[in-house]
Short mmCIF file of N, CA and C in Angstrom, two decimals:
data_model
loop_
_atom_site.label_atom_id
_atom_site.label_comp_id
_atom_site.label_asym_id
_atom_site.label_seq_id
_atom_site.Cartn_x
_atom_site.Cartn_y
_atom_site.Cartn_z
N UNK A 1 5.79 -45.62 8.72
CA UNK A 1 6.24 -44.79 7.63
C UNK A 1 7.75 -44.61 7.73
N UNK A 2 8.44 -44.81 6.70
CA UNK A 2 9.69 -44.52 6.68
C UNK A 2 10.71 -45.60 7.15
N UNK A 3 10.30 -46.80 7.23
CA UNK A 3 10.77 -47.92 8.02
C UNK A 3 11.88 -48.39 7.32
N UNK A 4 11.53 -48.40 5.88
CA UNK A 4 12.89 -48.90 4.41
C UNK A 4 13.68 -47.54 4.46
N UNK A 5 13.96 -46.61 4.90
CA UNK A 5 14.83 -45.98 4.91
C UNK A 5 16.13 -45.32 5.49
N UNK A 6 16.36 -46.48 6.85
CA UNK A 6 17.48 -46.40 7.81
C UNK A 6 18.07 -47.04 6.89
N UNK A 7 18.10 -48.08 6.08
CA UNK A 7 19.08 -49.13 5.36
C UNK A 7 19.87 -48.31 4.22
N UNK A 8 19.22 -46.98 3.43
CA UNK A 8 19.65 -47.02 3.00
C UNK A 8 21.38 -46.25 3.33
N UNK A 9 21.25 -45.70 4.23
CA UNK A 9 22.58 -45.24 4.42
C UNK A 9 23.20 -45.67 5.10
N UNK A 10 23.40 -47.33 5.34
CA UNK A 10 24.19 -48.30 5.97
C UNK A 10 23.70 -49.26 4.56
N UNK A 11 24.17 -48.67 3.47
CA UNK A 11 24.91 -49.51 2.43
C UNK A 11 26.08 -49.67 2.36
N UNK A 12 26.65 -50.88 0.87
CA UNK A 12 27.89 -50.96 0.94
C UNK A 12 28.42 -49.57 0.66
N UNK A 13 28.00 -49.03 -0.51
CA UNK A 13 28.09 -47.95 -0.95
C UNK A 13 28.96 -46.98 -0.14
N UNK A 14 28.14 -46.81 1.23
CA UNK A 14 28.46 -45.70 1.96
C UNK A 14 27.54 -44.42 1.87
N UNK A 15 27.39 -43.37 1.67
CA UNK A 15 26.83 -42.02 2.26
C UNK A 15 25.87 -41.90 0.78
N UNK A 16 25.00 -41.63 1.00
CA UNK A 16 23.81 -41.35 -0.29
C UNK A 16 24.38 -40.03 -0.88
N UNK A 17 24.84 -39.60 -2.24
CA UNK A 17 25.15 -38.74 -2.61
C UNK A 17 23.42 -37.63 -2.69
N UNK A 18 23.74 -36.53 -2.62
CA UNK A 18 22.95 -35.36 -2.48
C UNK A 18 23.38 -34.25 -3.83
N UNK A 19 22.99 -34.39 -4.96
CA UNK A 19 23.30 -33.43 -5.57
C UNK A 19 21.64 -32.65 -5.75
N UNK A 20 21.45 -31.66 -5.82
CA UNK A 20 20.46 -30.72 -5.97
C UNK A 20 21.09 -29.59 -7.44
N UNK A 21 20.13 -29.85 -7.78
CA UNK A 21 19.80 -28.68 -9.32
C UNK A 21 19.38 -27.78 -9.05
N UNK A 22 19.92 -27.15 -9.75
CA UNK A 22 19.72 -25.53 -9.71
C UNK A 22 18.58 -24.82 -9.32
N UNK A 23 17.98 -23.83 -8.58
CA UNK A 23 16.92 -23.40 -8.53
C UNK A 23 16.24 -24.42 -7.93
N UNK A 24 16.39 -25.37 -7.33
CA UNK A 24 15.59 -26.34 -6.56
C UNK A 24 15.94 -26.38 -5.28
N UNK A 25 15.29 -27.14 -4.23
CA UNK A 25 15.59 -27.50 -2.86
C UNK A 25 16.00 -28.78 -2.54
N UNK A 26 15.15 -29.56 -3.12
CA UNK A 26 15.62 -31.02 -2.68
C UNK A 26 16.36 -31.78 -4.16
N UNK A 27 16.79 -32.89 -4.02
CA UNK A 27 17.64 -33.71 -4.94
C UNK A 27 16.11 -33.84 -5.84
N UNK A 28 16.71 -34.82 -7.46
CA UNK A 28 15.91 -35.24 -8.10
C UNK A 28 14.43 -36.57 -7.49
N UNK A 29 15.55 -37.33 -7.09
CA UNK A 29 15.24 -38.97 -7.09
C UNK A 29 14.46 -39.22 -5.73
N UNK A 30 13.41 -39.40 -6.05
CA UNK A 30 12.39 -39.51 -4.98
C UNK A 30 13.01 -40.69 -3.52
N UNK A 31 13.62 -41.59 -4.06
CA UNK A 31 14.13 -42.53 -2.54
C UNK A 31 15.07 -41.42 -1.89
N UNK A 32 16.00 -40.56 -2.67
CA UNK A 32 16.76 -39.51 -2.02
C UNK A 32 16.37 -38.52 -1.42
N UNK A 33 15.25 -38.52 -2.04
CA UNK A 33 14.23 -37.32 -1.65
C UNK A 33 13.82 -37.53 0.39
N UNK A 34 13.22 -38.68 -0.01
CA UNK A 34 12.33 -39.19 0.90
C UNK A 34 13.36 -39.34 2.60
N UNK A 35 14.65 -39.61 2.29
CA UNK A 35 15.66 -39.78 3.06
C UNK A 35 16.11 -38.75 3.48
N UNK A 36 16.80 -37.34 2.78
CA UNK A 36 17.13 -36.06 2.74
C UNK A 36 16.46 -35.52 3.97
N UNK A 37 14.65 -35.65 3.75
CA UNK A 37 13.78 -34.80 4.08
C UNK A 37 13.95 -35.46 5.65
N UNK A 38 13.70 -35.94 5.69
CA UNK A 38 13.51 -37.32 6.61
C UNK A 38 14.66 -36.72 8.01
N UNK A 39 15.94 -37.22 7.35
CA UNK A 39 16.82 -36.68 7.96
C UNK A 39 16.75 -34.92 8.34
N UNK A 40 16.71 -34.16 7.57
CA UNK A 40 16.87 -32.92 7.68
C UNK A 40 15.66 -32.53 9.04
N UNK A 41 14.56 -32.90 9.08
CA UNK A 41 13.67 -32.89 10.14
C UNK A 41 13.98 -33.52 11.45
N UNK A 42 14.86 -34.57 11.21
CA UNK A 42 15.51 -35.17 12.50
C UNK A 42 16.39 -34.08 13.20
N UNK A 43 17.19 -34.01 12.45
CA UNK A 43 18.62 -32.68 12.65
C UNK A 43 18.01 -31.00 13.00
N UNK A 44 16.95 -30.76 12.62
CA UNK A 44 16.24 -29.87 12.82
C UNK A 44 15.77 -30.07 14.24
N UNK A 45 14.82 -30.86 15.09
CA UNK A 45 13.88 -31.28 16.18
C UNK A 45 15.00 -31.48 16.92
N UNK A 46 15.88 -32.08 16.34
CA UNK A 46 16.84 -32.53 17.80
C UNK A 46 18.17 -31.27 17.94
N UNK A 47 18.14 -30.62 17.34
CA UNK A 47 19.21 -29.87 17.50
C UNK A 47 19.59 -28.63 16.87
N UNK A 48 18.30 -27.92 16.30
CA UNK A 48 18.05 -26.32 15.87
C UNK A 48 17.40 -25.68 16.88
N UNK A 49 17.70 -24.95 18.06
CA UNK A 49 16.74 -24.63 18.88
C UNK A 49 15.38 -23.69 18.06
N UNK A 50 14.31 -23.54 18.16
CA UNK A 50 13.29 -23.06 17.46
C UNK A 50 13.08 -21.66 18.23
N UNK A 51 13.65 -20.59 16.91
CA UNK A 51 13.43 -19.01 17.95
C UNK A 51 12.22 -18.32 17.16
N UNK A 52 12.09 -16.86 17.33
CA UNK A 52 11.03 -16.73 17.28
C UNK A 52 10.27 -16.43 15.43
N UNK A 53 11.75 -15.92 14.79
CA UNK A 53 11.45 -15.54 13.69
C UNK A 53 12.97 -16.32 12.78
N UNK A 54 12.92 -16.31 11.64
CA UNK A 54 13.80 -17.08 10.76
C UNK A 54 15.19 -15.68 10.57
N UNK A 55 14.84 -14.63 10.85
CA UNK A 55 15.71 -13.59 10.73
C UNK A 55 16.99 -13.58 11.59
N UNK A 56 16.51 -14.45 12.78
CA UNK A 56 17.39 -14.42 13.82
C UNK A 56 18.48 -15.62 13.63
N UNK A 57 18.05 -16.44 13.13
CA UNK A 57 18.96 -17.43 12.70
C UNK A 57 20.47 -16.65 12.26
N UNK A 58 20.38 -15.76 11.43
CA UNK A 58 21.14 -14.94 10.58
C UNK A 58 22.06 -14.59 11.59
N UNK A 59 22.06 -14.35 13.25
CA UNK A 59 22.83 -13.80 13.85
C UNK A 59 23.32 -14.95 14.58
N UNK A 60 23.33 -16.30 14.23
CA UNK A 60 23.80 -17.04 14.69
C UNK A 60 24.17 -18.43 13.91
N UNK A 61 25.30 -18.29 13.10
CA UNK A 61 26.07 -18.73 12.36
C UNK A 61 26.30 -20.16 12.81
N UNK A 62 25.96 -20.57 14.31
CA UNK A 62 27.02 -21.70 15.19
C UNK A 62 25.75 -22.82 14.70
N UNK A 63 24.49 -22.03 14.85
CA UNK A 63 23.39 -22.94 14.39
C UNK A 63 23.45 -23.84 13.66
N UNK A 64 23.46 -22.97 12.39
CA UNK A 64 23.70 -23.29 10.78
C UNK A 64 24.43 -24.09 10.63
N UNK A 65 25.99 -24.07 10.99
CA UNK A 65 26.96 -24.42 10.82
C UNK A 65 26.57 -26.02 11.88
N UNK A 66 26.30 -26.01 12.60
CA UNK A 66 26.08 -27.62 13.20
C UNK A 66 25.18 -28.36 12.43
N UNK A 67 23.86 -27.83 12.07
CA UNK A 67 22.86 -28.45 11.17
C UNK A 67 23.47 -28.90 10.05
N UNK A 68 24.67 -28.09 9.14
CA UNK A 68 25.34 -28.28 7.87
C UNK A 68 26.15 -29.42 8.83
N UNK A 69 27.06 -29.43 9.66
CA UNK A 69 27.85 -30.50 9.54
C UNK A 69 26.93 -31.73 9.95
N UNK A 70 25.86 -31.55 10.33
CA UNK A 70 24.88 -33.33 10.68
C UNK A 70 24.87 -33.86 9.39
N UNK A 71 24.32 -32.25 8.49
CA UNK A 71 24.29 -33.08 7.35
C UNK A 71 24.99 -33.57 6.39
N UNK A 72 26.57 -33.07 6.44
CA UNK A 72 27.46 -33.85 6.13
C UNK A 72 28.56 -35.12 6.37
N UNK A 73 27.19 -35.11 7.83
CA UNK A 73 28.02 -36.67 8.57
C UNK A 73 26.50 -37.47 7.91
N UNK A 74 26.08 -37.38 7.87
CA UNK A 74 24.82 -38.30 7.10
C UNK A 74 24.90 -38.73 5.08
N UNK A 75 25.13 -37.36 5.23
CA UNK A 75 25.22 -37.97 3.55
C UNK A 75 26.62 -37.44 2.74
N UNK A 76 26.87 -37.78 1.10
CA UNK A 76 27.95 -37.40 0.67
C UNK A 76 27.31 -35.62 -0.02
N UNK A 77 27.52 -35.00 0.50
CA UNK A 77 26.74 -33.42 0.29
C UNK A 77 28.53 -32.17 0.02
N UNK A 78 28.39 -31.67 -0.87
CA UNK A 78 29.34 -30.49 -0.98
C UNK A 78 28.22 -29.47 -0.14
N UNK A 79 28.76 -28.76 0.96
CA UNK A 79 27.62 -27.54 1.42
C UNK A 79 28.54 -26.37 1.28
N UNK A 80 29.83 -26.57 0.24
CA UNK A 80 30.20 -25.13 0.00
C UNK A 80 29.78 -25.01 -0.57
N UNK A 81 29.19 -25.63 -1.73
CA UNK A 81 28.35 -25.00 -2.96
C UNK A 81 26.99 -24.08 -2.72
N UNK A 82 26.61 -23.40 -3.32
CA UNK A 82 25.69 -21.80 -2.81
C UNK A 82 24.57 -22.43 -3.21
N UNK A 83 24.05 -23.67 -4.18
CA UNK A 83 23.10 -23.85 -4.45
C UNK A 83 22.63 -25.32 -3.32
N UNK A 84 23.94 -25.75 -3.10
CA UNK A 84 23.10 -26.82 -1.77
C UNK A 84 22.86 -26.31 -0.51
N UNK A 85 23.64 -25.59 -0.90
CA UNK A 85 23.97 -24.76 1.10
C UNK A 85 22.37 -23.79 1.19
N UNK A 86 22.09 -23.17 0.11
CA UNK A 86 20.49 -22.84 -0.10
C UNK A 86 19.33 -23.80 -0.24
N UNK A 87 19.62 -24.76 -0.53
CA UNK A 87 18.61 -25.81 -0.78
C UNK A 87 18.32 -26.25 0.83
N UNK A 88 19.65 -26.57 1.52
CA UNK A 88 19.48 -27.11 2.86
C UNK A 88 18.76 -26.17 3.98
N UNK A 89 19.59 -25.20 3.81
CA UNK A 89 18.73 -23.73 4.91
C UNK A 89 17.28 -23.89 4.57
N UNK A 90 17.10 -23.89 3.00
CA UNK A 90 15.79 -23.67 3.29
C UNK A 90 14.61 -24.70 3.32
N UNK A 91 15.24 -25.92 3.50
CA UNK A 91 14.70 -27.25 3.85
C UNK A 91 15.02 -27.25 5.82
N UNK A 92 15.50 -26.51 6.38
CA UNK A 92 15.88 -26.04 7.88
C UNK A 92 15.11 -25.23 8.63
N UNK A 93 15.04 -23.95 7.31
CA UNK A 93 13.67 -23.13 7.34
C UNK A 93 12.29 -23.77 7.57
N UNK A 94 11.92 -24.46 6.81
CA UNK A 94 10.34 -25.28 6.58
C UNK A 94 10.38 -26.45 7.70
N UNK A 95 11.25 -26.70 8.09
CA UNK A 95 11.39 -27.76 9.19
C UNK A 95 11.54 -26.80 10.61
N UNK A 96 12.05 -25.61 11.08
CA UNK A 96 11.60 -25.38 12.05
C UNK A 96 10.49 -24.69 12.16
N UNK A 97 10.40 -24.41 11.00
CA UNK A 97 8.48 -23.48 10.96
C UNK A 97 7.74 -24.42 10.90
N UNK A 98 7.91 -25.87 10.69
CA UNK A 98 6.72 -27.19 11.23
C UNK A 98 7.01 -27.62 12.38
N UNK A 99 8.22 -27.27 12.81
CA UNK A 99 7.96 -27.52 14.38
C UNK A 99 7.84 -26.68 15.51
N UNK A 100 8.16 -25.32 14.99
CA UNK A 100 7.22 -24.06 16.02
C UNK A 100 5.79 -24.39 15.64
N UNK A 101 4.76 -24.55 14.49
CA UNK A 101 4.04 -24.95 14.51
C UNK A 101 3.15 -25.66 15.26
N UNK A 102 3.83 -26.74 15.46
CA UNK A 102 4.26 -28.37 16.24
C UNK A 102 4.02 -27.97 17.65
N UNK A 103 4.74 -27.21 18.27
CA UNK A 103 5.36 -26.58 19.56
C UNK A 103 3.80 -26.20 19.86
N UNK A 104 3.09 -25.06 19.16
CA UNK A 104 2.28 -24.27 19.39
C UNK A 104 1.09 -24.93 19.63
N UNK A 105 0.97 -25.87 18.85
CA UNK A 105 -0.32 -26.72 18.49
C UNK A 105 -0.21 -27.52 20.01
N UNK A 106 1.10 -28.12 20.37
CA UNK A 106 0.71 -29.18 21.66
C UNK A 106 1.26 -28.83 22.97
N UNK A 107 2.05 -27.68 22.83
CA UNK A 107 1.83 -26.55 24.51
C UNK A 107 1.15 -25.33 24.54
N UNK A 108 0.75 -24.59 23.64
CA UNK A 108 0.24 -23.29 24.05
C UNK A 108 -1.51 -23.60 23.93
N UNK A 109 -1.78 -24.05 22.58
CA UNK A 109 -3.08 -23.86 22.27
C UNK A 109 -4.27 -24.87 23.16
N UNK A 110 -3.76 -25.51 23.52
CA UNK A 110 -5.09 -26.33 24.20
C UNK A 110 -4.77 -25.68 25.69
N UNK A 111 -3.95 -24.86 26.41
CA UNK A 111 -3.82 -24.39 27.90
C UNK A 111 -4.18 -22.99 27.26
N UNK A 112 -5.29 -22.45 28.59
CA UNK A 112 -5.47 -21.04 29.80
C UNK A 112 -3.87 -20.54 29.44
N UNK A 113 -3.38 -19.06 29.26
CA UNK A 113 -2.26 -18.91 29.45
C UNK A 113 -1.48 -18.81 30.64
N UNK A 114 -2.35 -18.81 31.80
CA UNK A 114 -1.64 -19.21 33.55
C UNK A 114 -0.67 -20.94 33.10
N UNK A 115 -1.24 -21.91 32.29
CA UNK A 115 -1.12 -23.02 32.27
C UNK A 115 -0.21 -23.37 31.57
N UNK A 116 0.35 -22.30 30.66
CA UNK A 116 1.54 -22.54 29.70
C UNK A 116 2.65 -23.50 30.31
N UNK A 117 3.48 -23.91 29.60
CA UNK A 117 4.73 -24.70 30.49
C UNK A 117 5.83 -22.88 30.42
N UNK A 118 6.46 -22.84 31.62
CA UNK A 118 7.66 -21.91 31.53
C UNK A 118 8.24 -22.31 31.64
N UNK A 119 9.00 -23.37 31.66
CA UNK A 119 10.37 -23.97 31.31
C UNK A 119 10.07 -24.52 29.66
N UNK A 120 11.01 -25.00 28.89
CA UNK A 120 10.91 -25.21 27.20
C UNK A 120 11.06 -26.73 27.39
N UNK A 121 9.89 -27.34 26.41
CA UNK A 121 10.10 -28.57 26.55
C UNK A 121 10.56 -29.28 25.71
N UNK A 122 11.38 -28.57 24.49
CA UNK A 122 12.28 -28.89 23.54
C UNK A 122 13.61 -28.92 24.35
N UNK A 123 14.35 -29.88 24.21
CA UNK A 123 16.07 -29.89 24.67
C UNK A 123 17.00 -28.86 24.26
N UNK A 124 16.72 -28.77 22.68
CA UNK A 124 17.50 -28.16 22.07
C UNK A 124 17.01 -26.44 22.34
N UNK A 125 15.96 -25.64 22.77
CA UNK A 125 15.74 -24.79 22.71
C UNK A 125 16.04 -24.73 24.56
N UNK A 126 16.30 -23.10 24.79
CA UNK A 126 16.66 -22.39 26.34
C UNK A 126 15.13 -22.49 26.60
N UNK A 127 15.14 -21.95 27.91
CA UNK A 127 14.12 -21.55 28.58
C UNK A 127 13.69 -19.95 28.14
N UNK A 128 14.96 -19.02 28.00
CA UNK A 128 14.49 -17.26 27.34
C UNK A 128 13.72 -17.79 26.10
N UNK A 129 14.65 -18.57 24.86
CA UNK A 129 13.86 -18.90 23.67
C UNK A 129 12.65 -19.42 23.85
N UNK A 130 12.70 -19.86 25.00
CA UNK A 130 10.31 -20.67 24.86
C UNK A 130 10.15 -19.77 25.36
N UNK A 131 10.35 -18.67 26.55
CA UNK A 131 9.24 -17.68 26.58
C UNK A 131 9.05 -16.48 25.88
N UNK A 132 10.56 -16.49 25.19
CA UNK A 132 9.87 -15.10 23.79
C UNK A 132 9.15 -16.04 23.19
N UNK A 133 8.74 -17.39 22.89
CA UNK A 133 7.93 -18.07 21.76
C UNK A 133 6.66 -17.50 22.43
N UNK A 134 6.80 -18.23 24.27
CA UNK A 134 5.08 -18.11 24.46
C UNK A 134 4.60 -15.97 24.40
N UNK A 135 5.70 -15.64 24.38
CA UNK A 135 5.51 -14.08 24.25
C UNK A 135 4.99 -13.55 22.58
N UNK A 136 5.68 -13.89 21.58
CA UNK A 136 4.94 -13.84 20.59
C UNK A 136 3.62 -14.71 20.10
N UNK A 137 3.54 -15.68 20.64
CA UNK A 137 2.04 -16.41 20.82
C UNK A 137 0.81 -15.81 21.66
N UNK A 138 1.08 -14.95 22.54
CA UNK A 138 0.03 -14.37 22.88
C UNK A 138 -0.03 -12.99 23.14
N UNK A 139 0.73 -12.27 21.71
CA UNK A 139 1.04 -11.04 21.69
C UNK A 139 -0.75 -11.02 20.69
N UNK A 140 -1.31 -9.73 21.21
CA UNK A 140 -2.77 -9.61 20.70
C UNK A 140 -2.70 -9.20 18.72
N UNK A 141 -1.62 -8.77 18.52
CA UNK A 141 -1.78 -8.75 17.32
C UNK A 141 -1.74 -9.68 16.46
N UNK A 142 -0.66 -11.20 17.10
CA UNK A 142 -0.97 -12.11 16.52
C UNK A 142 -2.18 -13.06 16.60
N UNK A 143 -2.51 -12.31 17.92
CA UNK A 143 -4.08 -13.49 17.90
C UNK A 143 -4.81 -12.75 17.37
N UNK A 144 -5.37 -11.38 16.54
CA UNK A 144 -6.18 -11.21 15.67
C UNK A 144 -5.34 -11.76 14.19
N UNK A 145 -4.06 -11.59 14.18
CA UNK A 145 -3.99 -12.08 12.64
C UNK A 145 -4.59 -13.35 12.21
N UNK A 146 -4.35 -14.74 13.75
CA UNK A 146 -4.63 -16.12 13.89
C UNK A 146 -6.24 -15.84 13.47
N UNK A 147 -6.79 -14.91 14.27
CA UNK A 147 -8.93 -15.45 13.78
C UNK A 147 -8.79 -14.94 12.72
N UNK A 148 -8.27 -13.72 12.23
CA UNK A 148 -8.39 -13.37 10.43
C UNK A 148 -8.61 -14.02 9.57
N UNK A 149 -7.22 -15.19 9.70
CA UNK A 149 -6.71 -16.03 9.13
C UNK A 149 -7.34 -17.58 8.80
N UNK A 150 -7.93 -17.42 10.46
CA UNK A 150 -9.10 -19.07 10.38
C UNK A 150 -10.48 -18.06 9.71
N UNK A 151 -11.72 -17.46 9.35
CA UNK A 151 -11.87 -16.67 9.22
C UNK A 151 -11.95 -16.75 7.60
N UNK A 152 -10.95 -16.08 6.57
CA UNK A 152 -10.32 -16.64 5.36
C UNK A 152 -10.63 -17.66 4.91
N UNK A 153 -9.84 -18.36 5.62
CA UNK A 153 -9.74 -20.19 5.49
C UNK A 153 -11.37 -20.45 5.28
N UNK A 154 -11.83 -20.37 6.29
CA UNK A 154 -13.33 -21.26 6.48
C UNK A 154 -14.33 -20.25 5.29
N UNK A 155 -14.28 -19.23 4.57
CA UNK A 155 -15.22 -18.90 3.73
C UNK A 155 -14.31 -19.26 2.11
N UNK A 156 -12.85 -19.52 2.31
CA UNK A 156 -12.45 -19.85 0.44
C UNK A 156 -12.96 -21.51 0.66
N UNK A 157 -12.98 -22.54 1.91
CA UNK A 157 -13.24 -23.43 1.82
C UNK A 157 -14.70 -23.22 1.50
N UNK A 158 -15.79 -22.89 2.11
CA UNK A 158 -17.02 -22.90 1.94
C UNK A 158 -17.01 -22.54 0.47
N UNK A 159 -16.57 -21.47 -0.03
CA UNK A 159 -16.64 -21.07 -1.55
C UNK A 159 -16.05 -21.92 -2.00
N UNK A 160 -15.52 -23.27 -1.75
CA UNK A 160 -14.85 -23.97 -3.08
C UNK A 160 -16.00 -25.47 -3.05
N UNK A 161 -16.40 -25.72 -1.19
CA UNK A 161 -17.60 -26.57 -1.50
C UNK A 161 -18.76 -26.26 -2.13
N UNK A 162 -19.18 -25.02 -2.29
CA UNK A 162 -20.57 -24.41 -3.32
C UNK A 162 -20.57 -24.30 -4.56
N UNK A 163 -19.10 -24.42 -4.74
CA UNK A 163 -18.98 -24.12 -6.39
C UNK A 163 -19.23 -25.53 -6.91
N UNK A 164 -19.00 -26.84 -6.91
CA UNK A 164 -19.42 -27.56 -7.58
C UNK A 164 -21.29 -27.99 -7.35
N UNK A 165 -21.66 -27.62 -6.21
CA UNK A 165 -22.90 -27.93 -5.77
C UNK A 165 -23.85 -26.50 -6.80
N UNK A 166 -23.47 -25.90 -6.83
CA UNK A 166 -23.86 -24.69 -7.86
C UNK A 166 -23.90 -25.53 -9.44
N UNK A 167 -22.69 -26.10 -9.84
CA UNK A 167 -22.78 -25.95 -10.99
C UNK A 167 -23.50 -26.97 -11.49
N UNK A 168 -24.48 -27.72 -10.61
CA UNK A 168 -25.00 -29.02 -10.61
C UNK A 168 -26.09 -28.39 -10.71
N UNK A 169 -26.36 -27.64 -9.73
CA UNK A 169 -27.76 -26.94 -10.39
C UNK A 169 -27.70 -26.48 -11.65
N UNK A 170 -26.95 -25.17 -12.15
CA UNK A 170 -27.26 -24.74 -13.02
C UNK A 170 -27.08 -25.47 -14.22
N UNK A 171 -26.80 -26.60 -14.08
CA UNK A 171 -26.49 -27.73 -15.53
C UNK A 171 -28.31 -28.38 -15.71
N UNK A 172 -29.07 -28.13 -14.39
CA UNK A 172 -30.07 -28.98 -14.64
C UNK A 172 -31.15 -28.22 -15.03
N UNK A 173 -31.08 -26.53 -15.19
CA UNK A 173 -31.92 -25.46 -15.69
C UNK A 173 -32.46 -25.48 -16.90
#
């Protein structure tokens, strides 16, 4: 996946322009699209450390400001403008909330919590930042929100497989 898309920004061209419309996040044009995203998840994994909440970002400007310049060594992007510089954060946003995700799914959840890793096995994140992670991961209020939540899930799914099996019956009444 994604194999045709190193070439495109080692064209003659030079840097894939990035314009984004108003009220949107990503560019129009789906090959730009596909590249943007692509990249922005690279620049994210390798070099946003992942903390615990998106609020905190806010107190650390140096973040932001490195993620914005990757992405202005990658593509032709204005990020003074308020509507790209929003489009990107929050394409930064959704990319480290898929990789705390990410994080959670392949060190915390399959280990005993004796078994956790305490050192961080992201580069870009400290060792304090992974253990406030593994600290809000097995804070008890989030593990009742987590069964709530699976819980939810598994009865709107069940209610959405009955509803067509229902209406098969009642068509044959």
């Amino acid at each position: 996946m994604g194999h045709g898309l190193n070439g495109l920004n080692r064209s003659p061209r030079g840097k894939l322009p990035i314009v984004i419309p108003e009220g949107q996040i990503r560019p129009s044009e789906h090959f730009i699209v596909a590249k943007y995203a692509t990249e922005i998840n690279i620049a994210a994994r390798n070099h946003v450390p992942v903390l615990t909440h998106w609020k905190l970002y806010k107190d650390r400007p140096a973040e932001i400001e490195t993620f914005l310049r990757i992405l202005r060594a990658k593509f032709n992007i204005d990020t003074n403008d308020a509507v790209v510089k929003n489009g990107c954060l929050e394409m930064m946003k959704s990319a480290v909330r898929q990789q705390r995700h990410k994080l959670k799914k392949d060190f915390f959840d399959p280990f005993p919590l004796h078994l956790v890793p305490k050192t961080s096995p992201v580069k870009s994140t400290t060792n304090d930042e992974w253990i406030a992670l593994v600290e809000m991961w097995k804070n008890p209020k989030k593990w009742r929100l987590v069964k709530r939540t699976k819980v939810t899930e598994a009865m709107f799914f069940y209610i959405k497989q009955l509803a067509p099996i229902a209406t098969r019956f009642l068509h044959k009444i």
